[in-house]
Coordinates of C-alpha atoms in Angstrom, one line a residue:
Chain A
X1132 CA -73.5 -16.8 -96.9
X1133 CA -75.1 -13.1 -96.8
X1134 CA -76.4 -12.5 -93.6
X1135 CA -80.0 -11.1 -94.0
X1136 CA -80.2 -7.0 -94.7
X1137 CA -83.4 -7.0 -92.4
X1138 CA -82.7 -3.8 -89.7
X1139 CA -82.8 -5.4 -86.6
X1140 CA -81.7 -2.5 -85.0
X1141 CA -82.5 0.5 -86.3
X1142 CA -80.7 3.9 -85.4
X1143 CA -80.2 7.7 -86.5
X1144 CA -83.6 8.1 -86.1
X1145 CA -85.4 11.2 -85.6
X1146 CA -86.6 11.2 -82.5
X1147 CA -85.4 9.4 -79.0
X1148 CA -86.2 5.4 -79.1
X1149 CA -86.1 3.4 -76.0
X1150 CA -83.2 0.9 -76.0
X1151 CA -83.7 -2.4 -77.2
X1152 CA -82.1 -6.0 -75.5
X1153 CA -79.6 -7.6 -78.1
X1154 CA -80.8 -10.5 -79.4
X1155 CA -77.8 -11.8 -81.2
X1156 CA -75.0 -13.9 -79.3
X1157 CA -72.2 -12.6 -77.9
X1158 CA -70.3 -15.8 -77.9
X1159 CA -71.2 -17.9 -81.2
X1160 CA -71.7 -21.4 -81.3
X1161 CA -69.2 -23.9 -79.5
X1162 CA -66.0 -23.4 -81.6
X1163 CA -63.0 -24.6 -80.0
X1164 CA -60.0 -22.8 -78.9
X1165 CA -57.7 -21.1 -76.3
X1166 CA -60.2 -19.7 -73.8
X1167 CA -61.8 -21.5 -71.5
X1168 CA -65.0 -22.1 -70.3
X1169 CA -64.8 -19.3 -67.5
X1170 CA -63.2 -16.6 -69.7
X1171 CA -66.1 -17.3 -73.0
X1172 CA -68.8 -17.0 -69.9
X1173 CA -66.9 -14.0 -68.3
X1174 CA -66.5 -12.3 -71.9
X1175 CA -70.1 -13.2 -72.8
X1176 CA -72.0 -11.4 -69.3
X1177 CA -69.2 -8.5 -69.4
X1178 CA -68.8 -7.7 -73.0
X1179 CA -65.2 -7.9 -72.5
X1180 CA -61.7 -9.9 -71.4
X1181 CA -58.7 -9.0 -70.2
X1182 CA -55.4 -11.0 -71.6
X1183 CA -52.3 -10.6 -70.2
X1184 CA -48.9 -11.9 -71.4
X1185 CA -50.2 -13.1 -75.0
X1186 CA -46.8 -11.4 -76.2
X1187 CA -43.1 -11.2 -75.2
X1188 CA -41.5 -8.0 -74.5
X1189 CA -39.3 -8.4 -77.5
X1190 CA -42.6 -8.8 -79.8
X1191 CA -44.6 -5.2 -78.1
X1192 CA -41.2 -3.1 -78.8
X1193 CA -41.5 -4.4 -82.4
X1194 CA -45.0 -3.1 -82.8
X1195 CA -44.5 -0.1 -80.7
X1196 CA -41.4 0.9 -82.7
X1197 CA -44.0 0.4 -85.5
X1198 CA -46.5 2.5 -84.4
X1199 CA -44.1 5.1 -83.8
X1200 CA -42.5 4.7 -87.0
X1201 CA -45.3 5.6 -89.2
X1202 CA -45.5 8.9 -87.4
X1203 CA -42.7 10.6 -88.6
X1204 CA -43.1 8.7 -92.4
X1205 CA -42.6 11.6 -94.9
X1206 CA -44.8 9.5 -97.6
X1207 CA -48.3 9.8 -95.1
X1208 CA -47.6 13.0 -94.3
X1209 CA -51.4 14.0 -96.3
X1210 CA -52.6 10.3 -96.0
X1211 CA -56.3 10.3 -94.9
X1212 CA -55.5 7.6 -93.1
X1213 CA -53.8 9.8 -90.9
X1214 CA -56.1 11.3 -88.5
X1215 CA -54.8 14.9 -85.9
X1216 CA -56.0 16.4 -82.9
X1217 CA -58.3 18.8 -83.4
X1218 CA -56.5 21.6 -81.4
X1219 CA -53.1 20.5 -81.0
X1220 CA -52.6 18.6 -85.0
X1221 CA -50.8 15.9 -83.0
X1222 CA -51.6 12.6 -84.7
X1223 CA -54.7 10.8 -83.1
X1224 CA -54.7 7.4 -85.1
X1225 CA -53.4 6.3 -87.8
X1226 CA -55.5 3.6 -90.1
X1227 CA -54.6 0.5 -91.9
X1228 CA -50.9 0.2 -90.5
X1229 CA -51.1 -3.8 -91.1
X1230 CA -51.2 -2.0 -94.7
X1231 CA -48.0 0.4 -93.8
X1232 CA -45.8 -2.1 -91.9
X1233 CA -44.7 -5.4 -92.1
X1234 CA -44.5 -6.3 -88.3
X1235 CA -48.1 -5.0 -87.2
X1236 CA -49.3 -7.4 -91.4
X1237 CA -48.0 -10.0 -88.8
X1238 CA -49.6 -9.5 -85.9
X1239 CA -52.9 -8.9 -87.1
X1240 CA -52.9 -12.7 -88.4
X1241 CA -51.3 -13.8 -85.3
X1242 CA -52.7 -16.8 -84.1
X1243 CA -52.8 -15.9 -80.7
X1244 CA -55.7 -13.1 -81.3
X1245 CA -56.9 -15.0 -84.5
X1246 CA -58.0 -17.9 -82.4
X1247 CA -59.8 -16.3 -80.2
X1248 CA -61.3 -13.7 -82.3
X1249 CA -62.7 -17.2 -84.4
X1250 CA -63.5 -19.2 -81.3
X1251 CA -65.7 -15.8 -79.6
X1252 CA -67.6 -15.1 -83.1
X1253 CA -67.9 -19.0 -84.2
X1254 CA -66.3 -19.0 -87.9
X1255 CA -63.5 -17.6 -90.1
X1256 CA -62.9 -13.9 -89.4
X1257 CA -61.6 -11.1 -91.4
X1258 CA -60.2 -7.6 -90.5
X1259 CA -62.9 -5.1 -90.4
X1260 CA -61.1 -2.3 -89.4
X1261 CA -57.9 -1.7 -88.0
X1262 CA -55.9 1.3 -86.5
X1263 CA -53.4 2.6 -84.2
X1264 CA -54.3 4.8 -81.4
X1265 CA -51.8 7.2 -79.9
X1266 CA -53.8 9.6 -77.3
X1267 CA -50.6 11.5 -76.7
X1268 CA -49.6 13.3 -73.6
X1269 CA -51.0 16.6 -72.7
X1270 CA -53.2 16.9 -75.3
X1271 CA -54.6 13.8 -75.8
X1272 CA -58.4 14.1 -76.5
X1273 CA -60.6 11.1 -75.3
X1274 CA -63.1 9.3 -76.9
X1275 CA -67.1 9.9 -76.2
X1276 CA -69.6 7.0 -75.2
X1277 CA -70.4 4.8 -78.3
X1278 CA -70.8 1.5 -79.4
X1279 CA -68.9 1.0 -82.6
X1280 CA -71.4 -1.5 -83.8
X1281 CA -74.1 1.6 -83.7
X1282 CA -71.2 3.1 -86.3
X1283 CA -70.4 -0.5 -88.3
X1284 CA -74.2 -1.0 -88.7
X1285 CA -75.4 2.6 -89.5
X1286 CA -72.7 3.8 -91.5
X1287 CA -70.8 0.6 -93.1
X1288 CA -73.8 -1.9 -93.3
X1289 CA -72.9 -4.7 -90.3
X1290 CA -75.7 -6.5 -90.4
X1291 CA -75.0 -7.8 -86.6
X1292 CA -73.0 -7.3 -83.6
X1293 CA -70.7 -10.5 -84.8
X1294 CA -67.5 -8.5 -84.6
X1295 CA -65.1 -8.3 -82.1
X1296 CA -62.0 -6.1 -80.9
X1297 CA -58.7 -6.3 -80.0
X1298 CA -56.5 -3.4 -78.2
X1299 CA -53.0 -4.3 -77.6
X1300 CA -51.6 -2.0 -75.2
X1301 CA -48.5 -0.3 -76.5
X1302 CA -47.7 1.9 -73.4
X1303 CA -48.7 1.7 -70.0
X1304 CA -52.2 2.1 -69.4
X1305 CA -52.6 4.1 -66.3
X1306 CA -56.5 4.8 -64.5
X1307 CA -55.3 8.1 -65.5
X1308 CA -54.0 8.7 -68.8
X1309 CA -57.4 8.5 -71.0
X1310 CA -57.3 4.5 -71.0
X1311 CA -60.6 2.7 -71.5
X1312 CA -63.6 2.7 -69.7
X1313 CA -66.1 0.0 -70.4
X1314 CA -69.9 -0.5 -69.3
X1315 CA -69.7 -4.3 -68.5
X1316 CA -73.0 -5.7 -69.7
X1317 CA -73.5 -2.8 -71.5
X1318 CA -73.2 -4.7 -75.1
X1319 CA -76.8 -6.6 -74.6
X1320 CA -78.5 -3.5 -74.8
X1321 CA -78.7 -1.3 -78.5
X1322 CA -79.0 2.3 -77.9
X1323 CA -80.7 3.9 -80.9
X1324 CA -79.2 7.5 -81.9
X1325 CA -81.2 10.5 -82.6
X1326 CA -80.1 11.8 -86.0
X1327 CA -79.6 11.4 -89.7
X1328 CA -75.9 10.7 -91.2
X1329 CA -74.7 13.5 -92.9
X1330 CA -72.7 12.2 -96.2
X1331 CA -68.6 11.8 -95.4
X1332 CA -69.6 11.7 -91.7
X1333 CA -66.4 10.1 -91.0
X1334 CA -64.0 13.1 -91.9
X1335 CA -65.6 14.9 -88.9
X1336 CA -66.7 12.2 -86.3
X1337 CA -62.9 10.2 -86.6
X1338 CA -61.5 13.4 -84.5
X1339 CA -64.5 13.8 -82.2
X1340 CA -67.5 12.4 -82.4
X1341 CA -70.9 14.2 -82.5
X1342 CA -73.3 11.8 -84.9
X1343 CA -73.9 8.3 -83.6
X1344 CA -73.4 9.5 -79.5
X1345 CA -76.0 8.4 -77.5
X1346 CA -78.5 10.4 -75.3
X1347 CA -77.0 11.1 -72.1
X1348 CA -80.0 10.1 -70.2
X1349 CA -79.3 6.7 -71.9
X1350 CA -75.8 6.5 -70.9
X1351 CA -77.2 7.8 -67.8
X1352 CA -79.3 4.7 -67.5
X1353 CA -76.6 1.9 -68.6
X1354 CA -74.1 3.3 -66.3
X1355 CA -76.2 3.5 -63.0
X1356 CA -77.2 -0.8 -64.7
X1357 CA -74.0 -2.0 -65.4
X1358 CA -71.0 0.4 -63.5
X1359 CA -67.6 1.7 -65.5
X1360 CA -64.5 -0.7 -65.6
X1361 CA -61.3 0.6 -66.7
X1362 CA -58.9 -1.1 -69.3
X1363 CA -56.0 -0.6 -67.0
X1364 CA -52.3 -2.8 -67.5
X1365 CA -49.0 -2.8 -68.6
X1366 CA -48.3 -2.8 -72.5
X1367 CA -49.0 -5.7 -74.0
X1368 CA -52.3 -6.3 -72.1
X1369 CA -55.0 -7.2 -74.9
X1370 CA -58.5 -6.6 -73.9
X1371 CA -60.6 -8.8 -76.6
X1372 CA -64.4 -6.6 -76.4
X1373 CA -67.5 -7.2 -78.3
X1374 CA -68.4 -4.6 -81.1
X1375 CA -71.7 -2.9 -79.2
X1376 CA -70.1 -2.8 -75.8
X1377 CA -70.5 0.7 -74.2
X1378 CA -67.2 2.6 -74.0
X1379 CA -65.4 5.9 -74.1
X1380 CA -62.5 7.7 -72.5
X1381 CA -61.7 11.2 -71.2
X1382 CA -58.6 13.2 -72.2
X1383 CA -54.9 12.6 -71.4
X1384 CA -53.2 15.4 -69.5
X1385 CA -49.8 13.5 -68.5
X1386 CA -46.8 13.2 -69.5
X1387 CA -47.8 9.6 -70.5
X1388 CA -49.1 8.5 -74.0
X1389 CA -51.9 5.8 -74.5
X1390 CA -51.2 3.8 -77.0
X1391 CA -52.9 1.0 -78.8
X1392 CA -53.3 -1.2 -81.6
X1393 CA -56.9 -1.5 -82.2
X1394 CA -58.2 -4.8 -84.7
X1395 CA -61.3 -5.5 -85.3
X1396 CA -62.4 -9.0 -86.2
X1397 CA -65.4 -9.5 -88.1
X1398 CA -67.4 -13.1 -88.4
X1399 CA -67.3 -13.8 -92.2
X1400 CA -71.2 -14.7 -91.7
X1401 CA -72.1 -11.2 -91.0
X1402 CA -70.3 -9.2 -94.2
X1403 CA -70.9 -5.8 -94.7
X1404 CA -74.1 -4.5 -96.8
X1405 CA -74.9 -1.3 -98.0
X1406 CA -75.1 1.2 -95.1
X1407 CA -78.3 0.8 -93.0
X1408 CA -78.4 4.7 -92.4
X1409 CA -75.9 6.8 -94.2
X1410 CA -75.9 8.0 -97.9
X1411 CA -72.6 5.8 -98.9
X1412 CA -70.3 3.5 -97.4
X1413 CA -67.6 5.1 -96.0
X1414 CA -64.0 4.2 -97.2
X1415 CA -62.6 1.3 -97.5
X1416 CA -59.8 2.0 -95.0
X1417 CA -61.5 2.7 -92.5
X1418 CA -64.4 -0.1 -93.1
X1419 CA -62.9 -3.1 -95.4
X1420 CA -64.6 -4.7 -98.3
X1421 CA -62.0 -7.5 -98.4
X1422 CA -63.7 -10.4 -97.1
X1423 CA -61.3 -12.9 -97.6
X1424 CA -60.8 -14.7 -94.6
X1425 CA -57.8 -14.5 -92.6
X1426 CA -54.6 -17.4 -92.1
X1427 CA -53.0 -17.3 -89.5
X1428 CA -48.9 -16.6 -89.9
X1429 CA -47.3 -18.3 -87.3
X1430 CA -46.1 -16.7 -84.4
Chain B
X407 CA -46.0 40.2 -38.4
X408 CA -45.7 40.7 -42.1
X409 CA -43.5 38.6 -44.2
X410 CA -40.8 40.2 -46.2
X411 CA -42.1 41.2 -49.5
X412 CA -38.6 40.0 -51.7
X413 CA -39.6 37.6 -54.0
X414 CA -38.3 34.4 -53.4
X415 CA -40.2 33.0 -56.0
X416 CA -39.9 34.9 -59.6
X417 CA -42.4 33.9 -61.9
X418 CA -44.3 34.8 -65.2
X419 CA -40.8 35.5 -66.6
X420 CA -39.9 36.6 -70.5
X421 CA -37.9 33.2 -71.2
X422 CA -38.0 29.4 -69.3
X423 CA -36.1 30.2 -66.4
X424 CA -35.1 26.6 -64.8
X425 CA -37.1 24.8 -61.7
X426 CA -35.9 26.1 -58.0
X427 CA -36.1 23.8 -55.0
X428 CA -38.3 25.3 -52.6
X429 CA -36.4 26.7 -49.7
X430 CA -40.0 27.2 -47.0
X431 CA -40.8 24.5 -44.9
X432 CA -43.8 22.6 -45.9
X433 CA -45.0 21.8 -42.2
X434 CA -44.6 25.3 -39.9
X435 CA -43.5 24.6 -36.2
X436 CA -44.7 21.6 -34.0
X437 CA -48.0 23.0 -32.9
X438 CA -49.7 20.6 -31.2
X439 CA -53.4 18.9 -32.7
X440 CA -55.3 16.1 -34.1
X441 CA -52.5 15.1 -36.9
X442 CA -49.6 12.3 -35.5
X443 CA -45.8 12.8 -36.5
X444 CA -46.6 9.7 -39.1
X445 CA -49.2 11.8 -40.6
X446 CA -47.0 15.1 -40.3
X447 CA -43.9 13.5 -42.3
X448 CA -45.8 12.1 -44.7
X449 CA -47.6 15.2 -45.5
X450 CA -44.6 17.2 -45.6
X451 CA -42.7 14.8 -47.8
X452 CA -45.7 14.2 -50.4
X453 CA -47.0 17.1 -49.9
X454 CA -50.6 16.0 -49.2
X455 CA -52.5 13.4 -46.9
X456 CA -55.8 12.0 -47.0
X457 CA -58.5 12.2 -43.9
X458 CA -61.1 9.9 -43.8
X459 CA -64.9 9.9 -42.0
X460 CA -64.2 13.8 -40.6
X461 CA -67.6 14.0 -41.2
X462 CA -70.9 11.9 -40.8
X463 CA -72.8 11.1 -43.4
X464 CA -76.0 13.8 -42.3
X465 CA -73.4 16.6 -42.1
X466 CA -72.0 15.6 -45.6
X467 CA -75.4 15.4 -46.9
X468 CA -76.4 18.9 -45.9
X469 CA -73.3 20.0 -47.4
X470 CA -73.8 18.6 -50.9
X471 CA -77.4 19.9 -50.3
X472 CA -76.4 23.5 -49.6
X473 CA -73.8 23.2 -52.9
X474 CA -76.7 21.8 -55.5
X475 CA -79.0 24.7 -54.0
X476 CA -76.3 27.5 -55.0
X477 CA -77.0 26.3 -58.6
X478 CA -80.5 27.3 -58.9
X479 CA -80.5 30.5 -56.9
X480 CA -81.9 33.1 -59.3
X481 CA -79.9 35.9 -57.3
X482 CA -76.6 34.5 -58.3
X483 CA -77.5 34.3 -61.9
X484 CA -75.8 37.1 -62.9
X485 CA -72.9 37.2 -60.3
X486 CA -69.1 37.3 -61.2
X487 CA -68.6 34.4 -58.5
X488 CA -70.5 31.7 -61.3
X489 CA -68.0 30.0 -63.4
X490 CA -69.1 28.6 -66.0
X491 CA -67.6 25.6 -68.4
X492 CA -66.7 27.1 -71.6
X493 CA -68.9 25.0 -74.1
X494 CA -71.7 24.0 -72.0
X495 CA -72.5 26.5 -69.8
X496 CA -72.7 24.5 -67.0
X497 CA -71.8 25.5 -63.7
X498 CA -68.2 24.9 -63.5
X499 CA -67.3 26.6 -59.8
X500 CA -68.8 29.1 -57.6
X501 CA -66.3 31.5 -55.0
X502 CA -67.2 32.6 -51.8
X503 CA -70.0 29.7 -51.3
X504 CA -69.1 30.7 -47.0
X505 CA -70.4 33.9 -47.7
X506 CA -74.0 32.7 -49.1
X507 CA -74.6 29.1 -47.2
X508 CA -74.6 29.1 -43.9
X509 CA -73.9 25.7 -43.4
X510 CA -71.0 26.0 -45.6
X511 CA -69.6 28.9 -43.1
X512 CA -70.2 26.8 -40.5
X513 CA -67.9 24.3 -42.2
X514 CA -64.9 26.6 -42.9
X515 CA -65.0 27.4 -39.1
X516 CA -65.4 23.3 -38.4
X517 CA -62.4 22.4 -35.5
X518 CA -61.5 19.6 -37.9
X519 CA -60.5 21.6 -40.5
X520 CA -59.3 24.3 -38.8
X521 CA -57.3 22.8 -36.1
X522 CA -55.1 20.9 -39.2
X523 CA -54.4 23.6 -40.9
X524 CA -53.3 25.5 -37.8
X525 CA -51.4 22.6 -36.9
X526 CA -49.8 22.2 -40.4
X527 CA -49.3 26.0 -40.8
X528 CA -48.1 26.4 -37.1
X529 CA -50.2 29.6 -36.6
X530 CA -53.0 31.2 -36.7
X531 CA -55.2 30.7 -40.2
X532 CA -57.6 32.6 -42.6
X533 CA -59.3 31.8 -45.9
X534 CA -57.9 33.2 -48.6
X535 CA -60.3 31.4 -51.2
X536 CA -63.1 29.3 -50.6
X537 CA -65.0 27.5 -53.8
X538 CA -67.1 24.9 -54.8
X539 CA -66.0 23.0 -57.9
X540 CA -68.8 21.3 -59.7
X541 CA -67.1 19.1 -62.4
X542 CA -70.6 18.4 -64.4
X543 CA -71.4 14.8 -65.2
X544 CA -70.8 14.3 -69.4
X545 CA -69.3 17.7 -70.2
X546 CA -67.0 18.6 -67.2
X547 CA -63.7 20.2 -68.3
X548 CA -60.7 19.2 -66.0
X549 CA -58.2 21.8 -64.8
X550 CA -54.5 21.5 -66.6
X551 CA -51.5 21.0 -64.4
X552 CA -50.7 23.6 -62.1
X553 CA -49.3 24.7 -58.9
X554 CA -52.1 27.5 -57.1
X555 CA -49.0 28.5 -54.9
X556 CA -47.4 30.1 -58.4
X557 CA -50.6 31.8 -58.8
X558 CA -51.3 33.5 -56.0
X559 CA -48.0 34.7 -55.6
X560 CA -47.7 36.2 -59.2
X561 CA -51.4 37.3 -59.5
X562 CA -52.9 37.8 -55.5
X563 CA -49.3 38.6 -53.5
X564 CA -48.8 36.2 -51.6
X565 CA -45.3 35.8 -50.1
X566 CA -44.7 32.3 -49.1
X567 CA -45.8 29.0 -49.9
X568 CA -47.3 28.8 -46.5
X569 CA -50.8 28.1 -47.2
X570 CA -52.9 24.6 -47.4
X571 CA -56.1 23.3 -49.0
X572 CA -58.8 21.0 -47.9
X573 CA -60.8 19.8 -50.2
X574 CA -63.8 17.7 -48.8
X575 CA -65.7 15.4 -51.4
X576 CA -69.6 15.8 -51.9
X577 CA -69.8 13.0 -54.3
X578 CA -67.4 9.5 -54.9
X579 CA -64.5 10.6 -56.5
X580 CA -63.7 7.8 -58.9
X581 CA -60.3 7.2 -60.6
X582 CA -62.7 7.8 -63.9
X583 CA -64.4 11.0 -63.3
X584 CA -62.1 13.8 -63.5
X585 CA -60.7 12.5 -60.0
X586 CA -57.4 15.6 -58.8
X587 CA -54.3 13.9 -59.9
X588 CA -51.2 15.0 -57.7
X589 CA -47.5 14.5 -57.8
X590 CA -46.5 13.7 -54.9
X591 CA -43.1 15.3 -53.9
X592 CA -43.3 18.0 -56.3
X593 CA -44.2 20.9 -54.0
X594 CA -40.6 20.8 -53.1
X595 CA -40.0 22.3 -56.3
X596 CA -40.8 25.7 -57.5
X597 CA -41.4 25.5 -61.5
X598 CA -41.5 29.6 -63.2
X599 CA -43.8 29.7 -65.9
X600 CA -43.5 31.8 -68.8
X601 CA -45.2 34.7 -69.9
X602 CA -46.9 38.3 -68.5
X603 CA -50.0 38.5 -66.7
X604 CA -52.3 40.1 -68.7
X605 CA -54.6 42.7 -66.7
X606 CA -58.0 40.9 -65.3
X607 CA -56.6 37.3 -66.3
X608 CA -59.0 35.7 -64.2
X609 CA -62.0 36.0 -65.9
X610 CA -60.6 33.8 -68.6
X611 CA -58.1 31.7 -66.6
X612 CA -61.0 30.5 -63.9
X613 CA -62.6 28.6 -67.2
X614 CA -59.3 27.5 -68.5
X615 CA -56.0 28.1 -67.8
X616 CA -53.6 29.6 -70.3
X617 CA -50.8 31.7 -68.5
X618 CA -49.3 30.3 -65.0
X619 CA -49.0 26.8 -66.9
X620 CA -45.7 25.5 -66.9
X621 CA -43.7 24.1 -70.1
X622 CA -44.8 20.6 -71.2
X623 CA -41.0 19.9 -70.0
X624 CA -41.3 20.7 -66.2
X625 CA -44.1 18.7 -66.4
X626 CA -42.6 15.9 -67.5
X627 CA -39.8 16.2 -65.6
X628 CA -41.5 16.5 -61.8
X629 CA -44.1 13.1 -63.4
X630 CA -40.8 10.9 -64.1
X631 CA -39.1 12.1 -60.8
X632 CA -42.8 12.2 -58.4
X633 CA -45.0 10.2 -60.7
X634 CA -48.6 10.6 -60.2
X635 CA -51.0 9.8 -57.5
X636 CA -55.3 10.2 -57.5
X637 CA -57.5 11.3 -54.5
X638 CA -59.8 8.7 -54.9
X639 CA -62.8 8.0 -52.5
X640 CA -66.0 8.0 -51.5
X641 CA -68.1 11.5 -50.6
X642 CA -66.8 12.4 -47.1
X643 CA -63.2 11.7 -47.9
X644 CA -60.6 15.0 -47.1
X645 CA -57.5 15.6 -48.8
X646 CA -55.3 18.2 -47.1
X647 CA -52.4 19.4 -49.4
X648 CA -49.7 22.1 -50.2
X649 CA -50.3 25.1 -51.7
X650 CA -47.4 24.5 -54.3
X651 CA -48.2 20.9 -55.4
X652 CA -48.7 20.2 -58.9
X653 CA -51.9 18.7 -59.6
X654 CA -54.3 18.8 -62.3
X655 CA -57.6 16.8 -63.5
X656 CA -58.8 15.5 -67.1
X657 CA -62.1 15.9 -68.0
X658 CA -65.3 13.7 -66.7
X659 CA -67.6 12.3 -69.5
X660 CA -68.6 9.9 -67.0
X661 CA -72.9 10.7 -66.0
X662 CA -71.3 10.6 -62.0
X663 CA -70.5 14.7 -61.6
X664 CA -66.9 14.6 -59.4
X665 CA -67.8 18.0 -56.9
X666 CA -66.2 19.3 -53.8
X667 CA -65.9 22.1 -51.4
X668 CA -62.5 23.3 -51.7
X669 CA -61.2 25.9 -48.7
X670 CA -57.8 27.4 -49.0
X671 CA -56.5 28.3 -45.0
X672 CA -53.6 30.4 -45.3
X673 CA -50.9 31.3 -42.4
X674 CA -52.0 35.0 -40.9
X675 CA -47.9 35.2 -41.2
X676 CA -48.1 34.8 -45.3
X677 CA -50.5 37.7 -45.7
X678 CA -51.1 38.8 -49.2
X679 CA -49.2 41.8 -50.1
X680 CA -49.2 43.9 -53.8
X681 CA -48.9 40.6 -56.6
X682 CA -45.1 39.8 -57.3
X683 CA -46.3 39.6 -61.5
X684 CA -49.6 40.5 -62.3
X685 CA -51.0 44.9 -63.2
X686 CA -53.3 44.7 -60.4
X687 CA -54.6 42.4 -57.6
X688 CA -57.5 40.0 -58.0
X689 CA -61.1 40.5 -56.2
X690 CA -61.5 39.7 -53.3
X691 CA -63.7 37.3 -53.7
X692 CA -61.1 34.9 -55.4
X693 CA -58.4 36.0 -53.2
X694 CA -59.8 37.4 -49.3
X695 CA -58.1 40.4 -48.2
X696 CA -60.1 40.2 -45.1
X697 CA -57.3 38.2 -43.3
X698 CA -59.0 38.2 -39.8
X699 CA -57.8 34.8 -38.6
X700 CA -60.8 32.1 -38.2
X701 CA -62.5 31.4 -35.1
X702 CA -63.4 27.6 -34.3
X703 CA -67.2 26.8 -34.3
X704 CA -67.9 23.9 -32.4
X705 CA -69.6 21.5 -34.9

């Protein structure tokens, strides 16, 4: 069931390597399910797709009452799943709330994202990761141009770029308030990082982000290739993107927060390893080593 | 011919002082020009309006020229008029870029320009600042909400909000690259913001600003009432607007740098006087005491 450990794409090397083309699938095998034909060839050339209306307003106000909720709960107050702002100590993400909270437990085995997390990666998933994301207003600091699979493979042992995301949009994601910006087509391309992983990276690089960031002259080179989209949508919009897509965000000035529950689906044909460039794997709440797959609770 | 010195307009105070509605016109007279009544209302309701293909693409072309060429000159290494961004050292803005580019004097002088801020102003106009912003690809910092008519009053004198800015694009301004955010409506209001201005603020507040900001609460407050619109477009595009609208940016980690010559005319019946809350006034070069009003060039 292991996936081979072979490094198929190695990164935090020493010196600049050229980018390499993917050679993994982005869609997996023929699996059926809810998308069709158009969306799976869409999400396979973008790296990305855009689902509206998957949830009643009823549901989002549950989970965004949620996500709020765990803010203010005395009991995380020093949880490390608890991640601040660096300047402003507002709360930046919280991990592991389908761990804090019964509603979000729910929604991550919804099968309205399970099925199409299974039918873009081929087989059973698990949960990988999974977080909330407030970017509040005013302060709100963005996030710099990675691919997470450059993170899940270097520092959590992902063998390959079989994992995808959701981000259910809690508030209102404006072209202004920090929302998402994508590179569409970005994901076919690796982008090796120049660097070696210092040990309990993650304490640092979960409130900004300065090992496992790309050259600029290689962002330089996929975004003059592929273009920027922007995640943009009312709450409740669900963006489904693949693990080594492109992506970043600048900071939030207004008034408005930008909110998000983030899950990330991973195929249970690519489990985690040890770490293909980091001293130790980092923890468990922040990269799972509960494979079991997931069953779907219905909606 | 000089406007009564009283200050209509009390800023910098010890303790939030509420928002006042503005009680100046925002479009001067009915002097005749090149904007039509549609135009006029709707810049004086939102307080800014967008002009499109003022310039062809060989004129724009020498301009963007003329601002990239500032960068490298070695005379200007060392001048006061450099801003730089506060972590890269990148060029953030240089003042005065009339006084050491010709073609950029030419452009402040440009009928097109001129003859729409003499017809919103309804007099004669001067510059009373003239910069190029910059906004580096990857590492450009954004500028936090603010209205520049609150600063030049409390730190440069100036009496009324009777003053307009052009700022004319040199590159696309993209909703994702640190693109001016406005709210439109909000120069009708007049928000006090709290604290003394320390002597010389300038040479910190031109990197980033910390006093002249107003409370998180007037912010949010003018967004739910005005909400929030972009100047988007490509290189070329002019956006006229008051001197008391609150705008702001983010920041731009996008490689696609967001610059733009911005020119400040202001009404030779507004001219600066001592500051209404500030020890002493600004130099020149940030705010022109040379209030000779501008001839037309013929472009």
């Amino acid at each position: 069931m292991l996936t081979t450990t072979a490094d198929r794409y190695p990164t935090r090397v020493p010196v600049p390597k050229p980018s390499t083309p993917r050679t993994d699938p982005t869609v997996w095998g023929s699996q059926p399910g809810p998308l069709d034909r158009r969306t799976l060839i869409r999400h396979s050339t973008t790296g990305y797709s855009v689902h509206q209306n998957l949830f009643s307003a009823d549901e989002l106000s549950s989970y965004a009452a949620a996500a709020r909720g765990l803010i203010d709960k005395p009991l995380l107050r020093h949880d490390p799943r608890v991640i601040r702002e660096k300047s402003s100590l507002q709360v930046r993400s919280i991990f592991e709330p389908h761990k804090l909270d019964e509603s979000i437990a729910h929604l991550v085995r919804d099968p309205r994202l399970l099925d199409r997390a299974r039918q873009i990666l081929g087989s059973e998933v698990y949960v990988h990761q999974c977080r909330v994301n407030y970017m509040p207003g005013f302060t709100g600091q963005g996030f710099y141009w990675h691919s997470d699979f450059e993170t899940w493979h270097a520092e959590d042992g992902m063998p390959a770029p079989r994992a995808v995301s959701a981000s259910i949009a809690l508030t209102e994601n404006f072209p202004y308030n920090g929302s998402l910006m994508v590179m569409p087509g970005s994901h076919r391309t690796f982008v090796p990082c120049v660097g070696s992983t210092p040990a309990d990276n993650f304490r640092q690089s979960l409130r900004e982000q300065t090992i496992g960031v790309p050259y600029p002259g290689s962002i330089a080179a996929l975004a003059s290739e592929c273009g920027i989209d922007q995640f943009i949508g009312p709450a409740g919009s669900v963006l489904f993107f693949d693990s080594n897509l492109m992506h970043g965000s600048g900071n939030n000035i207004t008034p408005f927060p930008r909110s998000n529950i983030f899950i990330v689906f991973n195929s249970i044909e690519n489990l985690l390893v040890e770490p293909f460039a980091a001293p130790r794997p980092r923890p468990n709440f922040i990269a799972n080593r509960d494979f079991r797959p997931l069953t779907s609770i219905d909606s």
